[in-house]
Structures are given as C-alpha cells and as structure tokens.
Tab-separated table of C-alpha atoms in Angstrom:
chain	number	residue	atom	x	y	z
L	6	UNK	CA	5.332	-23.060	-12.610
L	7	UNK	CA	7.318	-23.265	-9.275
L	8	UNK	CA	5.006	-22.991	-6.202
L	9	UNK	CA	6.330	-23.664	-2.800
L	10	UNK	CA	5.602	-22.754	0.927
L	11	UNK	CA	7.413	-21.569	3.818
L	12	UNK	CA	6.585	-22.163	7.471
L	13	UNK	CA	4.451	-19.474	9.167
L	14	UNK	CA	6.478	-16.601	10.491
L	15	UNK	CA	5.974	-14.201	13.379
L	16	UNK	CA	6.741	-10.560	13.573
L	17	UNK	CA	6.188	-9.092	16.987
L	18	UNK	CA	6.806	-5.631	18.302
L	19	UNK	CA	5.524	-3.535	21.128
L	20	UNK	CA	1.955	-3.865	19.867
L	21	UNK	CA	2.176	-7.728	19.614
L	22	UNK	CA	1.495	-7.847	15.952
L	23	UNK	CA	0.038	-11.304	15.262
L	24	UNK	CA	1.561	-14.142	13.322
L	25	UNK	CA	1.162	-14.007	9.601
L	26	UNK	CA	-0.155	-16.923	7.673
L	27	UNK	CA	1.986	-19.349	5.558
L	28	UNK	CA	3.951	-17.585	2.979
L	29	UNK	CA	3.866	-19.187	-0.437
L	30	UNK	CA	6.289	-18.654	-3.375
L	31	UNK	CA	5.655	-18.698	-6.979
L	32	UNK	CA	7.904	-18.100	-9.943
L	33	UNK	CA	6.775	-15.065	-12.113
L	34	UNK	CA	8.322	-14.202	-15.417
L	35	UNK	CA	9.523	-10.589	-15.410
L	36	UNK	CA	11.404	-8.396	-17.912
L	37	UNK	CA	13.281	-11.311	-19.591
L	38	UNK	CA	14.158	-12.758	-16.236
L	39	UNK	CA	12.068	-14.291	-13.366
L	40	UNK	CA	11.189	-13.410	-9.884
L	41	UNK	CA	10.393	-15.869	-6.954
L	42	UNK	CA	7.513	-13.919	-5.315
L	43	UNK	CA	6.658	-14.429	-1.652
L	44	UNK	CA	3.051	-13.828	-0.938
L	45	UNK	CA	0.191	-14.487	1.400
L	46	UNK	CA	-3.122	-15.632	0.040
L	47	UNK	CA	-5.995	-16.115	2.537
L	48	UNK	CA	-9.878	-16.422	2.332
L	49	UNK	CA	-12.207	-18.263	0.010
L	50	UNK	CA	-11.120	-18.896	-3.551
L	51	UNK	CA	-14.278	-17.825	-4.929
L	52	UNK	CA	-14.555	-14.599	-2.812
L	53	UNK	CA	-14.028	-11.026	-4.137
L	54	UNK	CA	-10.362	-10.571	-4.438
L	55	UNK	CA	-8.399	-7.706	-2.598
L	56	UNK	CA	-4.665	-7.340	-3.598
L	57	UNK	CA	-2.696	-5.396	-1.132
L	58	UNK	CA	0.551	-3.566	-2.019
L	59	UNK	CA	2.882	-2.598	0.853
L	60	UNK	CA	5.191	0.372	1.235
L	61	UNK	CA	9.013	0.824	1.085
L	62	UNK	CA	10.206	-0.519	3.439
L	63	UNK	CA	7.402	-2.906	4.031
L	64	UNK	CA	6.306	-6.519	3.546
L	65	UNK	CA	3.574	-9.062	4.095
L	66	UNK	CA	3.794	-8.521	7.753
L	67	UNK	CA	2.292	-5.072	7.284
L	68	UNK	CA	-1.221	-6.491	6.878
L	69	UNK	CA	-0.905	-9.216	9.594
L	70	UNK	CA	-4.013	-7.811	11.441
L	71	UNK	CA	-6.276	-7.917	8.383
L	72	UNK	CA	-5.673	-11.680	7.282
L	73	UNK	CA	-8.052	-13.228	9.477
L	74	UNK	CA	-10.796	-10.771	9.766
L	75	UNK	CA	-11.030	-10.115	6.004
L	76	UNK	CA	-10.827	-13.863	5.354
L	77	UNK	CA	-13.734	-14.311	7.865
L	78	UNK	CA	-15.807	-11.734	5.892
L	79	UNK	CA	-15.417	-13.875	2.791
L	80	UNK	CA	-12.764	-11.782	1.121
L	81	UNK	CA	-9.838	-13.414	-0.683
L	82	UNK	CA	-6.973	-11.248	0.454
L	83	UNK	CA	-3.614	-11.512	-1.446
L	84	UNK	CA	-0.467	-9.747	-0.467
L	85	UNK	CA	2.647	-10.014	-2.690
L	86	UNK	CA	5.973	-8.819	-1.351
L	87	UNK	CA	8.156	-6.760	-3.561
L	88	UNK	CA	11.766	-7.507	-4.032
L	89	UNK	CA	14.367	-6.195	-1.609
L	90	UNK	CA	12.450	-6.675	1.647
L	91	UNK	CA	13.339	-10.237	2.734
L	92	UNK	CA	11.272	-12.832	0.852
L	93	UNK	CA	10.889	-11.966	-2.911
L	94	UNK	CA	14.053	-12.378	-5.050
L	95	UNK	CA	14.880	-11.519	-8.743
L	96	UNK	CA	17.113	-13.898	-10.637
L	97	UNK	CA	18.711	-10.851	-12.575
L	98	UNK	CA	18.529	-7.963	-9.965
L	99	UNK	CA	19.353	-5.393	-12.755
L	100	UNK	CA	16.013	-6.251	-14.249
L	101	UNK	CA	14.140	-4.614	-11.420
L	102	UNK	CA	14.922	-0.840	-10.976
L	103	UNK	CA	12.656	-0.201	-7.878
L	104	UNK	CA	10.402	2.106	-9.801
L	105	UNK	CA	6.591	2.127	-9.402
L	106	UNK	CA	6.235	0.937	-12.927
L	107	UNK	CA	8.424	-2.062	-12.240
L	108	UNK	CA	6.329	-2.937	-9.218
L	109	UNK	CA	3.182	-2.686	-11.287
L	110	UNK	CA	4.558	-4.872	-14.048
L	111	UNK	CA	5.641	-7.472	-11.462
L	112	UNK	CA	2.190	-7.455	-9.934
L	113	UNK	CA	0.492	-7.675	-13.260
L	114	UNK	CA	2.459	-10.813	-14.179
L	115	UNK	CA	2.047	-12.239	-10.633
L	116	UNK	CA	-1.794	-12.023	-11.042
L	117	UNK	CA	-1.637	-13.724	-14.418
L	118	UNK	CA	0.430	-16.676	-12.898
L	119	UNK	CA	-2.222	-16.892	-10.220
L	120	UNK	CA	-5.016	-16.759	-12.903
L	121	UNK	CA	-6.552	-13.742	-11.121
L	122	UNK	CA	-8.882	-12.289	-13.881
L	123	UNK	CA	-10.742	-9.895	-11.623
L	124	UNK	CA	-9.528	-7.632	-8.717
L	125	UNK	CA	-12.427	-6.190	-6.799
L	126	UNK	CA	-10.070	-3.824	-5.187
L	127	UNK	CA	-6.352	-3.060	-4.977
L	128	UNK	CA	-5.238	-1.656	-1.536
L	129	UNK	CA	-2.189	0.506	-1.500
L	130	UNK	CA	-0.490	1.316	1.762
L	131	UNK	CA	2.098	4.202	2.051
L	132	UNK	CA	4.214	4.206	-1.067
L	133	UNK	CA	2.217	1.183	-2.243
L	134	UNK	CA	-0.564	3.618	-3.083
L	135	UNK	CA	1.401	4.772	-6.075
L	136	UNK	CA	1.531	1.232	-7.511
L	137	UNK	CA	-2.223	0.714	-6.476
L	138	UNK	CA	-3.422	3.780	-8.445
L	139	UNK	CA	-1.135	3.045	-11.439
L	140	UNK	CA	-2.583	-0.546	-11.606
L	141	UNK	CA	-6.087	0.525	-11.276
L	142	UNK	CA	-5.633	3.459	-13.798
L	143	UNK	CA	-4.298	1.112	-16.468
L	144	UNK	CA	-6.025	-2.236	-15.972
L	145	UNK	CA	-9.417	-3.346	-16.864
L	146	UNK	CA	-9.486	-6.155	-14.224
L	147	UNK	CA	-9.229	-3.752	-11.231
L	148	UNK	CA	-12.482	-2.262	-10.038
L	149	UNK	CA	-11.640	-0.013	-7.228
L	150	UNK	CA	-8.958	1.430	-4.979
L	151	UNK	CA	-8.404	1.390	-1.217
L	152	UNK	CA	-5.875	4.191	-0.316
L	153	UNK	CA	-4.443	3.788	3.242
L	154	UNK	CA	-1.947	6.279	4.681
L	155	UNK	CA	-0.838	6.684	1.091
L	156	UNK	CA	1.582	9.030	-0.713
L	157	UNK	CA	0.157	12.262	-2.157
L	158	UNK	CA	0.945	14.504	-5.238
L	159	UNK	CA	4.180	15.702	-3.544
L	160	UNK	CA	7.067	14.351	-1.411
L	161	UNK	CA	6.274	13.917	2.232
L	162	UNK	CA	8.357	15.463	4.995
L	163	UNK	CA	10.592	12.571	5.739
L	164	UNK	CA	11.953	12.616	2.030
L	165	UNK	CA	12.302	16.312	1.722
L	166	UNK	CA	14.389	17.980	0.340
L	167	UNK	CA	13.417	15.532	-2.428
L	168	UNK	CA	16.649	16.228	-4.484
L	169	UNK	CA	18.676	15.014	-1.395
L	170	UNK	CA	16.739	11.745	-1.196
L	171	UNK	CA	17.427	11.196	-4.965
L	172	UNK	CA	21.246	11.838	-4.345
L	173	UNK	CA	21.307	9.397	-1.532
L	174	UNK	CA	19.464	6.881	-3.764
L	175	UNK	CA	22.104	7.450	-6.508
L	176	UNK	CA	24.977	7.003	-4.019
L	177	UNK	CA	23.403	3.731	-2.697
L	178	UNK	CA	23.363	2.299	-6.118
L	179	UNK	CA	27.082	2.720	-6.483
L	180	UNK	CA	29.099	-0.126	-5.140
L	181	UNK	CA	31.942	2.312	-4.055
L	182	UNK	CA	29.841	4.726	-2.186
L	183	UNK	CA	26.987	2.423	-0.739
L	184	UNK	CA	28.952	1.408	2.471
L	185	UNK	CA	29.753	4.922	3.357
L	186	UNK	CA	26.249	6.099	2.705
L	187	UNK	CA	24.657	3.267	4.469
L	188	UNK	CA	26.775	4.024	7.589
L	189	UNK	CA	25.935	7.734	7.433
L	190	UNK	CA	22.228	6.991	7.135
L	191	UNK	CA	22.220	4.596	10.000
L	192	UNK	CA	23.929	7.233	12.084
L	193	UNK	CA	21.472	9.857	11.063
L	194	UNK	CA	18.549	7.612	12.067
L	195	UNK	CA	20.273	7.039	15.565
L	196	UNK	CA	20.555	10.895	15.828
L	197	UNK	CA	16.882	11.279	15.178
L	198	UNK	CA	16.135	8.869	18.105
L	199	UNK	CA	15.517	5.714	16.084
L	200	UNK	CA	16.683	2.267	17.445
L	201	UNK	CA	18.985	1.380	14.526
L	202	UNK	CA	18.699	-2.335	15.513
L	203	UNK	CA	15.011	-2.069	14.671
L	204	UNK	CA	15.264	-0.307	11.378
L	205	UNK	CA	13.261	-2.279	8.914
L	206	UNK	CA	14.903	-4.522	6.355
L	207	UNK	CA	14.985	-2.762	3.045
L	208	UNK	CA	15.534	0.807	4.390
L	209	UNK	CA	18.010	1.467	1.768
L	210	UNK	CA	15.877	-0.097	-1.036
L	211	UNK	CA	13.089	2.113	0.227
L	212	UNK	CA	15.042	5.220	-0.387
L	213	UNK	CA	15.766	4.114	-3.917
L	214	UNK	CA	12.146	3.326	-4.546
L	215	UNK	CA	10.805	6.668	-3.285
L	216	UNK	CA	13.361	8.370	-5.467
L	217	UNK	CA	11.704	6.578	-8.502
L	218	UNK	CA	8.080	6.927	-7.386
L	219	UNK	CA	7.218	9.443	-10.124
L	220	UNK	CA	4.970	12.031	-8.355
L	221	UNK	CA	3.712	13.592	-11.636
L	222	UNK	CA	2.718	10.156	-13.013
L	223	UNK	CA	1.035	9.373	-9.711
L	224	UNK	CA	-1.135	12.491	-10.219
L	225	UNK	CA	-2.062	11.340	-13.701
L	226	UNK	CA	-2.962	7.977	-12.436
L	227	UNK	CA	-5.223	9.352	-9.789
L	228	UNK	CA	-6.778	11.604	-12.366
L	229	UNK	CA	-7.405	8.626	-14.675
L	230	UNK	CA	-9.038	6.623	-11.801
L	231	UNK	CA	-11.206	9.602	-11.142
L	232	UNK	CA	-12.146	9.850	-14.837
L	233	UNK	CA	-13.020	6.213	-15.018
L	234	UNK	CA	-15.197	6.823	-11.948
L	235	UNK	CA	-13.617	3.975	-10.126
L	236	UNK	CA	-14.718	3.792	-6.538
L	237	UNK	CA	-12.022	4.891	-3.932
L	238	UNK	CA	-11.932	4.337	-0.195
L	239	UNK	CA	-9.298	6.596	1.501
L	240	UNK	CA	-8.210	6.181	5.127
L	241	UNK	CA	-5.526	7.885	7.181
L	242	UNK	CA	-4.764	9.677	10.351
L	243	UNK	CA	-3.975	13.269	11.398
L	244	UNK	CA	-0.974	12.132	13.470
L	245	UNK	CA	0.873	10.175	10.727
L	246	UNK	CA	4.601	11.037	11.300
L	247	UNK	CA	5.696	9.676	7.906
L	248	UNK	CA	3.127	11.190	5.422
L	249	UNK	CA	1.467	14.328	6.830
L	250	UNK	CA	-2.306	14.109	6.572
L	251	UNK	CA	-2.673	17.075	4.421
L	252	UNK	CA	-1.212	15.120	1.549
L	253	UNK	CA	-3.709	12.252	1.375
L	254	UNK	CA	-6.392	14.811	2.165
L	255	UNK	CA	-5.377	16.694	-0.994
L	256	UNK	CA	-6.070	13.439	-2.988
L	257	UNK	CA	-9.432	12.996	-1.208
L	258	UNK	CA	-10.353	16.664	-2.267
L	259	UNK	CA	-9.016	16.040	-5.801
L	260	UNK	CA	-11.243	12.917	-6.099
L	261	UNK	CA	-14.223	15.369	-5.177
L	262	UNK	CA	-15.155	13.432	-2.214
L	263	UNK	CA	-18.254	15.138	-0.740
L	264	UNK	CA	-17.992	16.423	2.798
L	265	UNK	CA	-20.742	14.154	3.885
L	266	UNK	CA	-18.836	11.121	2.656
L	267	UNK	CA	-15.844	11.886	4.933
L	268	UNK	CA	-16.090	10.042	8.337
L	269	UNK	CA	-14.223	11.913	11.000
L	270	UNK	CA	-13.349	9.931	14.072
L	271	UNK	CA	-11.848	11.300	17.352
L	272	UNK	CA	-9.077	9.877	19.655
L	273	UNK	CA	-11.688	7.585	21.227
L	274	UNK	CA	-12.950	6.275	17.895
L	275	UNK	CA	-16.157	8.301	18.216
L	276	UNK	CA	-17.695	9.519	14.896
L	277	UNK	CA	-17.807	13.318	15.283
L	278	UNK	CA	-18.711	14.339	11.769
L	279	UNK	CA	-19.704	12.935	8.282
L	280	UNK	CA	-20.748	9.646	7.082
L	281	UNK	CA	-21.661	6.723	9.403
L	282	UNK	CA	-19.716	3.643	8.390
L	283	UNK	CA	-22.996	1.547	8.346
L	284	UNK	CA	-24.639	3.766	5.793
L	285	UNK	CA	-25.328	1.296	2.953
L	286	UNK	CA	-27.073	4.000	0.803
L	287	UNK	CA	-23.900	6.315	0.684
L	288	UNK	CA	-21.907	6.708	-2.516
L	289	UNK	CA	-18.169	6.743	-3.390
L	290	UNK	CA	-15.444	8.111	-3.135
L	291	UNK	CA	-15.453	7.813	0.671
L	292	UNK	CA	-12.881	8.850	3.155
L	293	UNK	CA	-12.190	7.869	6.838
L	294	UNK	CA	-10.010	10.276	8.770
L	295	UNK	CA	-8.778	9.417	12.398
L	296	UNK	CA	-7.539	12.091	14.833
L	297	UNK	CA	-4.949	9.524	15.770
L	298	UNK	CA	-3.559	6.259	14.520
L	299	UNK	CA	-0.152	6.748	13.052
L	300	UNK	CA	0.980	5.253	9.829
L	301	UNK	CA	-0.964	2.084	10.006
L	302	UNK	CA	-4.550	2.873	10.636
L	303	UNK	CA	-5.672	-0.653	9.677
L	304	UNK	CA	-3.654	-1.679	12.791
L	305	UNK	CA	-4.566	0.971	15.160
L	306	UNK	CA	-8.308	1.091	14.226
L	307	UNK	CA	-8.662	-2.546	13.184
L	308	UNK	CA	-12.333	-2.988	13.838
L	309	UNK	CA	-13.446	0.085	12.092
L	310	UNK	CA	-11.223	-0.545	9.153
L	311	UNK	CA	-12.275	-4.126	8.702
L	312	UNK	CA	-15.941	-2.869	8.710
L	313	UNK	CA	-15.253	-0.056	6.176
L	314	UNK	CA	-13.182	-2.372	3.887
L	315	UNK	CA	-15.789	-5.147	4.052
L	316	UNK	CA	-18.685	-2.798	3.214
L	317	UNK	CA	-16.777	-1.059	0.536
L	318	UNK	CA	-15.939	-4.555	-1.104
L	319	UNK	CA	-19.409	-5.749	-0.768
L	320	UNK	CA	-20.764	-2.725	-2.675
L	321	UNK	CA	-18.044	-2.817	-5.348
L	322	UNK	CA	-18.417	-6.468	-5.873
L	323	UNK	CA	-22.197	-6.388	-6.254
L	324	UNK	CA	-21.954	-3.320	-8.760
L	325	UNK	CA	-19.285	-5.067	-10.826
L	326	UNK	CA	-21.214	-8.384	-10.835
L	327	UNK	CA	-24.525	-6.721	-11.968
L	328	UNK	CA	-22.655	-5.077	-14.915
L	329	UNK	CA	-21.503	-8.370	-16.175
C-alpha cells in the first residue's frame, strides 16, 4: 500500500480560512484501476470516526475550521478528496465517471484500505450529501448521517433548468466542444458577477458530477436511511444562495423530524424556537436551521456546529457501543 504525505497547505480568502493539516495520500484499488487519494485524518485513532464528503466543486479545505475543534473533542475526523479537484488522481480516468455511485465505491474502498470498520457518522456537505446518504443506506458500518447544506430531492436553482446542466456536462466531456463550452461558462460566471480568477478548481467537473447525481436514487437512499432508523443531524441556512433552504427542509420533513427537534437560530445566533443544543435527552432526527450563514454553516456558525456535531456523535457512539 502506497502511503505518503504532502506538506501542510493553506487556503485563505476574505474570511481567513485556517490552514489545513497535512494531506496524506494512499493508493486505493478502484474499478480495475487505482486512485491515489488525498485525504486529511485528524484526531485520536481510537475515537469515534466521522468521514466527511465534500461537494462539487470542493475539497479537503472545505472543512478547514472543523479539523482542530473536532479532534479536540476526541473525534477522528477523516476527509477524502474526490478526483478532479486538485489532489486525488485516478490512473485510468475513464474508470471514474463522476457519478454518486462512483464516489461511494471509491470511499468504500478507501475505508477498507484504512481498515476503518465502523463509521459513527458520515457527513455530507452540499452535493456530498448524496454520497453520504447512499453510503449510509447501503453499508452496515455507517451508524448515522450529518446532512449539511445538502442537496434535496430535486435540482437546486443554480443547476436549473436541469436539462441544460446535463447538456453542458455532455459537451464538457467531448474533447472538441470542451474548450468552447469552458470559455462560454467562464464568461457566463463573469456576467453573473463572479470573479473568474477565483472560480474554484473543478468547476467543470462539478457540472458533470451534478448531472450524474441521480435525484431519484437520492430520494430512495434517504428513504432507506429513514426506514433503517439511522440518526440524522441536518444543518443549513435560510440564505444559502446555492441550495435554497426549502430543499433541505423538505428532506427534514420527509425524515419526520418533530417540530420540537428543530433548532431555529436568528441572525445573532440566538435560539428563537425549538430544541436547545444542550438538551441531552432529546431524540433524533434533529435539525439546526440558521437565519443566515450561507452555504457553509459549519464555517459561519463554527461554535454552534461543533457543539451540535460533538453531542450528536457522543449520543450515536454510545448507542452503537451499547448494541454490540
């Protein structure tokens, strides 16, 4: 097994995102080829395991704020990066089709290589939520789901009309049309006010990925998680510009989350309704909704999110240990 390390990297923006820890690399067999997976692994080896799956585009830097606080809480926090976003590579790129299933299969093999036999929770952010629910629905080693600013049952506004996103994806996969489409998309982002010099790496890969998300299968997986009575912690904001808040709210309602188990926070991080986050007697599913916070509530509301995740993991870990 190849296992190497890279020096610590730093990703900074207007909000001064902290440095990420050392990125390790491990070779993972995948679909008759192999992938060199870049990942971050922090926290005590014997601690409850949380595996976080990023969106598209995305990467290990998306969880930079969580590494230190969760490790300090005794949680082993592992974040693999998917191919196409800067660190992870696949020997035969045709073997990885950017679908949700491909991501799940890669993560499954990755966990086997690391000899991870129990995952207390899989955290899915943004489009990573589809892979998180899929993994939890079809794996006996995953005990719960943390659903953060996640995709819902239907396409969000920034990929509608969905047929057009699928068309762009097909054109991006054609070597003849890719340069023209890439230029057009970059111009379109500029017209919408984006600084194209700051468009994240893997934006084109992200378009292909969302075209292969499989929304119907996503619904089936969430339904299976519900039927298996796996605990779910949901968190999102009402001013998310990428995924409208009614989409994850629909998932929260589908999971039959009681009104008293939804914690509503205002713009000043004051609890205005619902469950207190220090209520150890409350049950799951549990949802935390912020008035503001954008697409990264674990970044904009770090203290609250760390507390929620730590309490959730403590409860799930205790329950799964007692059932052994």
